Coordinates of N, CA, C and O in Angstrom, one line a residue:
M1 N -18.3 -37.4 21.2 CA -19.5 -36.6 21.6 C -20.6 -36.9 20.6 O -20.4 -36.7 19.4
T2 N -21.7 -37.3 21.0 CA -22.9 -37.5 20.2 C -23.6 -36.2 19.9 O -23.8 -35.4 20.8
M3 N -23.9 -36.0 18.6 CA -24.6 -34.7 18.2 C -26.1 -35.0 18.2 O -26.5 -36.2 17.9
V4 N -26.9 -34.0 18.6 CA -28.3 -34.2 18.7 C -29.0 -33.5 17.6 O -28.7 -32.4 17.2
N5 N -30.1 -34.1 17.1 CA -30.9 -33.4 16.1 C -32.1 -32.6 16.7 O -32.2 -32.7 17.9
V6 N -32.8 -31.9 15.9 CA -33.9 -31.1 16.4 C -35.0 -31.8 17.0 O -35.9 -31.2 17.7
L7 N -35.1 -33.1 16.8 CA -36.1 -34.0 17.5 C -35.7 -34.6 18.8 O -36.4 -35.3 19.4
G8 N -34.4 -34.3 19.1 CA -33.8 -34.8 20.4 C -33.1 -36.2 20.3 O -32.6 -36.7 21.2
G9 N -33.1 -36.7 19.0 CA -32.4 -38.0 18.8 C -31.0 -37.7 18.3 O -30.5 -36.6 18.2
E10 N -30.3 -38.8 18.0 CA -28.9 -38.7 17.5 C -28.9 -38.2 16.1 O -29.8 -38.5 15.2
L11 N -28.0 -37.2 15.8 CA -28.0 -36.6 14.5 C -27.6 -37.6 13.4 O -26.5 -38.3 13.5
E12 N -28.4 -37.7 12.4 CA -28.2 -38.7 11.3 C -27.4 -38.0 10.2 O -27.5 -36.8 10.0
P13 N -26.7 -38.8 9.3 CA -26.0 -38.2 8.2 C -27.0 -37.4 7.3 O -28.2 -37.8 7.2
C14 N -26.5 -36.4 6.6 CA -27.3 -35.6 5.7 C -27.1 -36.1 4.2 O -28.0 -36.4 3.5
S15 N -25.8 -36.1 3.8 CA -25.4 -36.5 2.5 C -24.0 -36.9 2.4 O -23.1 -36.1 2.8
L16 N -23.7 -38.0 1.8 CA -22.3 -38.4 1.5 C -22.0 -38.2 0.0 O -20.8 -38.2 -0.3
Q17 N -23.0 -38.0 -0.8 CA -22.8 -37.7 -2.2 C -23.9 -36.8 -2.7 O -25.0 -37.2 -2.9
P18 N -23.6 -35.5 -2.8 CA -22.3 -34.9 -2.5 C -22.0 -34.9 -1.0 O -22.9 -34.8 -0.2
L19 N -20.7 -34.9 -0.7 CA -20.2 -34.9 0.7 C -20.5 -33.5 1.3 O -19.9 -32.5 0.9
T20 N -21.3 -33.4 2.3 CA -21.7 -32.1 2.9 C -21.2 -31.9 4.3 O -20.6 -32.8 4.9
G21 N -21.6 -30.8 4.9 CA -21.3 -30.5 6.2 C -20.1 -29.5 6.3 O -19.2 -29.6 5.4
Y22 N -20.1 -28.7 7.3 CA -19.0 -27.7 7.4 C -17.6 -28.5 7.5 O -16.6 -28.0 7.0
Y23 N -17.6 -29.6 8.1 CA -16.4 -30.4 8.3 C -16.3 -31.5 7.2 O -15.4 -32.3 7.3
R24 N -17.2 -31.5 6.3 CA -17.2 -32.5 5.2 C -17.2 -33.9 5.7 O -16.5 -34.8 5.3
T25 N -18.1 -34.2 6.7 CA -18.3 -35.5 7.3 C -19.5 -36.2 6.8 O -19.8 -37.3 7.1
G26 N -20.4 -35.4 6.0 CA -21.7 -35.9 5.6 C -22.8 -35.6 6.6 O -23.9 -35.8 6.4
S27 N -22.4 -34.9 7.7 CA -23.3 -34.6 8.8 C -23.4 -33.1 9.0 O -22.4 -32.4 8.8
C28 N -24.5 -32.6 9.5 CA -24.7 -31.2 9.7 C -24.3 -30.8 11.2 O -24.9 -30.0 11.9
E29 N -23.2 -31.5 11.6 CA -22.7 -31.2 13.0 C -22.1 -29.8 12.9 O -21.6 -29.3 11.9
T30 N -22.1 -29.1 14.0 CA -21.6 -27.7 14.1 C -20.9 -27.5 15.5 O -21.4 -28.0 16.5
R31 N -19.8 -26.8 15.5 CA -19.2 -26.4 16.7 C -18.8 -25.0 16.7 O -19.1 -24.3 15.7
G32 N -18.1 -24.5 17.6 CA -17.8 -23.1 17.7 C -17.0 -22.4 16.6 O -17.1 -21.3 16.3
D33 N -16.2 -23.2 15.9 CA -15.5 -22.7 14.7 C -16.3 -22.6 13.5 O -15.8 -22.0 12.5
D34 N -17.5 -23.1 13.5 CA -18.4 -23.0 12.3 C -19.3 -21.8 12.5 O -20.4 -21.8 13.0
I35 N -18.7 -20.6 12.2 CA -19.5 -19.3 12.4 C -20.8 -19.2 11.6 O -21.7 -18.5 12.0
G36 N -20.9 -20.0 10.5 CA -22.1 -20.0 9.7 C -23.2 -20.9 10.3 O -24.3 -20.8 9.8
V37 N -22.8 -21.7 11.2 CA -23.7 -22.7 11.8 C -24.5 -23.5 10.7 O -25.7 -23.4 10.4
H38 N -23.7 -24.3 10.0 CA -24.2 -25.2 8.9 C -25.0 -26.4 9.5 O -24.5 -27.5 9.5
A39 N -26.2 -26.1 10.0 CA -26.9 -27.0 10.8 C -28.2 -27.6 10.2 O -28.7 -28.6 10.7
V40 N -28.6 -27.1 9.1 CA -29.9 -27.5 8.5 C -29.7 -28.4 7.3 O -29.1 -28.0 6.3
C41 N -30.1 -29.7 7.4 CA -30.0 -30.6 6.2 C -31.2 -30.4 5.3 O -32.4 -30.7 5.7
A42 N -31.0 -29.8 4.2 CA -32.0 -29.4 3.2 C -31.9 -30.0 1.9 O -30.7 -30.2 1.4
E43 N -33.0 -30.3 1.2 CA -33.0 -30.9 -0.1 C -33.1 -29.7 -1.1 O -34.1 -28.9 -1.0
M44 N -32.1 -29.6 -1.9 CA -32.0 -28.4 -2.9 C -33.2 -28.5 -3.9 O -33.6 -29.5 -4.3
T45 N -33.7 -27.3 -4.2 CA -34.6 -27.1 -5.3 C -34.0 -26.0 -6.2 O -33.2 -25.2 -5.8
E46 N -34.5 -26.0 -7.4 CA -34.1 -24.9 -8.4 C -34.4 -23.5 -7.8 O -33.5 -22.6 -7.9
E47 N -35.5 -23.4 -7.2 CA -35.9 -22.1 -6.6 C -35.0 -21.7 -5.5 O -34.6 -20.5 -5.4
F48 N -34.7 -22.6 -4.6 CA -33.8 -22.2 -3.5 C -32.4 -21.9 -4.0 O -31.7 -21.0 -3.6
L49 N -31.9 -22.7 -5.0 CA -30.5 -22.5 -5.5 C -30.5 -21.1 -6.1 O -29.5 -20.4 -6.0
E50 N -31.5 -20.7 -6.8 CA -31.6 -19.3 -7.4 C -31.6 -18.3 -6.3 O -31.0 -17.2 -6.4
F51 N -32.4 -18.5 -5.3 CA -32.6 -17.6 -4.2 C -31.2 -17.4 -3.5 O -30.8 -16.3 -3.3
S52 N -30.5 -18.5 -3.2 CA -29.2 -18.4 -2.5 C -28.2 -17.7 -3.4 O -27.4 -16.8 -2.9
K53 N -28.2 -17.9 -4.7 CA -27.3 -17.2 -5.6 C -27.6 -15.7 -5.6 O -26.7 -14.9 -5.6
S54 N -28.9 -15.4 -5.6 CA -29.3 -14.0 -5.6 C -28.8 -13.3 -4.3 O -28.7 -12.0 -4.2
R55 N -28.5 -14.1 -3.2 CA -28.1 -13.5 -1.9 C -26.6 -13.6 -1.8 O -26.0 -13.4 -0.7
G56 N -25.9 -14.0 -2.9 CA -24.4 -14.0 -2.9 C -23.8 -15.3 -2.5 O -22.6 -15.4 -2.4
N57 N -24.6 -16.4 -2.4 CA -24.0 -17.7 -2.1 C -24.4 -18.6 -3.2 O -25.5 -19.3 -3.2
D58 N -23.6 -18.7 -4.3 CA -23.9 -19.6 -5.4 C -23.5 -21.0 -5.1 O -22.3 -21.4 -5.1
L59 N -24.5 -21.8 -4.9 CA -24.2 -23.2 -4.6 C -24.3 -24.2 -5.8 O -24.0 -25.4 -5.6
S60 N -24.7 -23.6 -6.9 CA -24.9 -24.5 -8.1 C -23.7 -24.5 -9.1 O -23.6 -25.4 -9.9
T61 N -22.8 -23.5 -9.0 CA -21.7 -23.5 -9.9 C -20.5 -24.2 -9.3 O -20.1 -24.0 -8.2
P62 N -19.9 -25.2 -10.1 CA -18.8 -25.9 -9.6 C -17.6 -25.0 -9.3 O -17.4 -24.0 -10.0
M63 N -16.8 -25.3 -8.2 CA -15.6 -24.6 -7.8 C -14.5 -25.6 -7.6 O -14.3 -26.0 -6.4
P64 N -13.9 -26.1 -8.7 CA -12.9 -27.2 -8.6 C -11.8 -26.9 -7.6 O -11.3 -27.8 -6.9
L65 N -11.4 -25.6 -7.5 CA -10.3 -25.2 -6.6 C -10.6 -25.7 -5.2 O -9.7 -26.0 -4.4
Y66 N -11.9 -25.7 -4.8 CA -12.3 -26.1 -3.4 C -12.9 -27.5 -3.4 O -13.4 -27.9 -2.4
G67 N -12.8 -28.2 -4.5 CA -13.3 -29.6 -4.5 C -14.8 -29.6 -4.5 O -15.4 -30.6 -4.0
F68 N -15.4 -28.5 -4.9 CA -16.9 -28.4 -4.9 C -17.5 -28.6 -6.3 O -17.1 -27.8 -7.2
E69 N -18.3 -29.6 -6.5 CA -18.8 -29.9 -7.8 C -20.1 -29.1 -8.2 O -20.6 -29.2 -9.3
G70 N -20.6 -28.4 -7.2 CA -21.9 -27.6 -7.5 C -23.1 -28.5 -7.1 O -23.0 -29.7 -7.3
L71 N -24.1 -27.9 -6.7 CA -25.3 -28.7 -6.3 C -26.4 -28.6 -7.3 O -26.5 -27.6 -8.1
A72 N -27.3 -29.6 -7.4 CA -28.4 -29.7 -8.3 C -29.6 -30.0 -7.5 O -29.6 -30.5 -6.4
P73 N -30.8 -29.6 -8.1 CA -32.0 -30.0 -7.4 C -32.0 -31.5 -7.0 O -31.6 -32.3 -7.8
G74 N -32.5 -31.7 -5.8 CA -32.5 -33.1 -5.3 C -31.3 -33.4 -4.4 O -31.4 -34.4 -3.6
D75 N -30.2 -32.7 -4.5 CA -29.1 -32.9 -3.6 C -29.5 -32.4 -2.2 O -30.2 -31.5 -2.1
C76 N -28.9 -33.1 -1.2 CA -29.1 -32.6 0.2 C -27.8 -32.0 0.6 O -26.7 -32.4 0.2
W77 N -27.9 -30.9 1.4 CA -26.8 -30.1 1.8 C -27.0 -29.4 3.1 O -28.2 -29.1 3.5
C78 N -26.0 -29.3 3.9 CA -26.1 -28.6 5.2 C -26.0 -27.1 5.0 O -25.0 -26.6 4.6
L79 N -27.1 -26.5 5.2 CA -27.2 -25.0 5.0 C -27.0 -24.3 6.4 O -27.3 -24.8 7.4
C80 N -26.6 -23.1 6.2 CA -26.5 -22.2 7.4 C -27.9 -21.9 7.9 O -28.8 -21.7 7.1
A81 N -28.0 -22.0 9.2 CA -29.4 -21.8 9.8 C -29.9 -20.5 9.5 O -31.1 -20.4 9.1
S82 N -29.1 -19.4 9.5 CA -29.6 -18.1 9.1 C -30.1 -18.0 7.7 O -31.0 -17.3 7.4
R83 N -29.4 -18.7 6.8 CA -29.8 -18.7 5.3 C -31.2 -19.4 5.2 O -32.0 -18.9 4.4
W84 N -31.3 -20.5 5.8 CA -32.6 -21.2 5.7 C -33.7 -20.3 6.3 O -34.8 -20.2 5.7
Q85 N -33.5 -19.6 7.4 CA -34.5 -18.8 8.0 C -34.8 -17.6 7.0 O -36.0 -17.2 6.9
E86 N -33.8 -17.1 6.4 CA -33.9 -16.0 5.4 C -34.8 -16.5 4.3 O -35.7 -15.8 3.8
A87 N -34.5 -17.7 3.8 CA -35.3 -18.3 2.7 C -36.8 -18.5 3.1 O -37.7 -18.3 2.4
F88 N -36.9 -19.0 4.4 CA -38.3 -19.2 4.9 C -39.1 -17.9 4.9 O -40.2 -17.9 4.5
E89 N -38.5 -16.9 5.4 CA -39.1 -15.6 5.5 C -39.5 -15.0 4.1 O -40.5 -14.3 3.9
A90 N -38.7 -15.4 3.1 CA -39.0 -15.0 1.7 C -39.9 -16.0 0.9 O -40.2 -15.8 -0.3
G91 N -40.4 -17.1 1.6 CA -41.2 -18.1 1.0 C -40.5 -19.0 0.1 O -41.1 -19.6 -0.8
M92 N -39.2 -19.2 0.3 CA -38.3 -20.0 -0.6 C -37.6 -21.1 0.1 O -36.7 -21.7 -0.5
A93 N -38.0 -21.4 1.3 CA -37.3 -22.4 2.1 C -37.4 -23.8 1.5 O -38.5 -24.3 1.2
P94 N -36.2 -24.5 1.4 CA -36.3 -25.9 0.9 C -36.8 -26.8 2.0 O -36.7 -26.5 3.2
R95 N -37.2 -28.0 1.7 CA -37.6 -29.0 2.6 C -36.4 -29.5 3.4 O -35.3 -29.5 2.9
V96 N -36.6 -30.0 4.6 CA -35.5 -30.4 5.5 C -35.7 -31.8 6.0 O -36.8 -32.3 6.1
R97 N -34.6 -32.5 6.3 CA -34.5 -33.8 7.0 C -34.3 -33.5 8.5 O -33.3 -33.1 8.9
L98 N -35.4 -33.6 9.2 CA -35.3 -33.3 10.7 C -34.3 -34.1 11.4 O -33.6 -33.6 12.3
E99 N -34.2 -35.4 11.1 CA -33.3 -36.3 11.8 C -31.9 -35.9 11.5 O -31.0 -36.3 12.3
S100 N -31.6 -35.2 10.4 CA -30.3 -34.8 10.0 C -30.0 -33.3 10.3 O -28.9 -32.8 9.8
T101 N -30.9 -32.6 10.9 CA -30.7 -31.2 11.2 C -30.3 -31.0 12.7 O -31.0 -31.5 13.6
S102 N -29.2 -30.4 12.9 CA -28.7 -30.2 14.3 C -29.6 -29.3 15.1 O -30.2 -28.3 14.7
V103 N -29.7 -29.7 16.4 CA -30.4 -28.9 17.4 C -29.9 -27.5 17.4 O -30.6 -26.5 17.8
A104 N -28.7 -27.2 17.0 CA -28.1 -25.9 17.0 C -28.9 -24.9 16.1 O -29.0 -23.7 16.3
A105 N -29.6 -25.5 15.1 CA -30.5 -24.7 14.2 C -31.6 -23.9 14.9 O -32.0 -22.9 14.5
L106 N -32.0 -24.5 16.1 CA -33.1 -23.9 16.8 C -32.8 -22.6 17.4 O -33.7 -21.9 17.9
E107 N -31.5 -22.1 17.4 CA -31.2 -20.8 17.8 C -31.7 -19.8 16.9 O -31.9 -18.6 17.2
W108 N -31.9 -20.1 15.6 CA -32.4 -19.2 14.6 C -33.7 -19.5 14.0 O -34.4 -18.7 13.5
I109 N -34.1 -20.8 14.1 CA -35.3 -21.3 13.5 C -36.3 -21.9 14.5 O -35.9 -22.7 15.3
N110 N -37.6 -21.6 14.3 CA -38.6 -22.2 15.1 C -38.8 -23.7 14.6 O -39.0 -24.0 13.4
L111 N -38.9 -24.6 15.6 CA -39.1 -26.0 15.3 C -40.3 -26.3 14.5 O -40.3 -27.1 13.6
D112 N -41.4 -25.6 14.8 CA -42.7 -25.8 14.0 C -42.5 -25.4 12.5 O -43.0 -26.1 11.7
D113 N -41.7 -24.4 12.3 CA -41.4 -24.0 10.9 C -40.6 -25.1 10.2 O -40.9 -25.5 9.0
L114 N -39.6 -25.7 10.9 CA -38.9 -26.8 10.3 C -39.8 -28.0 10.0 O -39.8 -28.7 9.0
K115 N -40.7 -28.3 11.0 CA -41.6 -29.5 10.9 C -42.5 -29.3 9.7 O -42.8 -30.2 9.0
K116 N -42.9 -28.0 9.4 CA -43.8 -27.8 8.2 C -43.1 -28.0 6.9 O -43.7 -28.1 5.9
H117 N -41.8 -28.0 7.0 CA -40.9 -28.2 5.8 C -40.2 -29.5 5.8 O -39.2 -29.7 5.0
A118 N -40.7 -30.4 6.6 CA -40.0 -31.7 6.7 C -40.2 -32.6 5.5 O -41.3 -32.6 4.9
L119 N -39.2 -33.3 5.1 CA -39.3 -34.2 4.0 C -40.1 -35.5 4.4 O -40.1 -35.8 5.5

């Protein structure tokens, strides 16, 4: 099954290093078992990492038990659509790769807002 991005094309990979995606395929594909809807391919910034940590999701601290090395500014990562929208509303949204962001994100996020934050 071909996954579709927010622009209507084929969903492109987000990041293989670090390996991202709910299914750790490098892609922001999402299906029914991904209740967080990890659909937005975003480039991490120090400001966003601090914002996410302040909301209870620390993405910068390594968690070896889960094979997670921690993220740094410049890394791309599949974010939950609701978290990106929350960051957007707080003025802290990271930039996104539209070609690598799943159409599923549009259930939470306005396409124009994503386009304004495009890499």
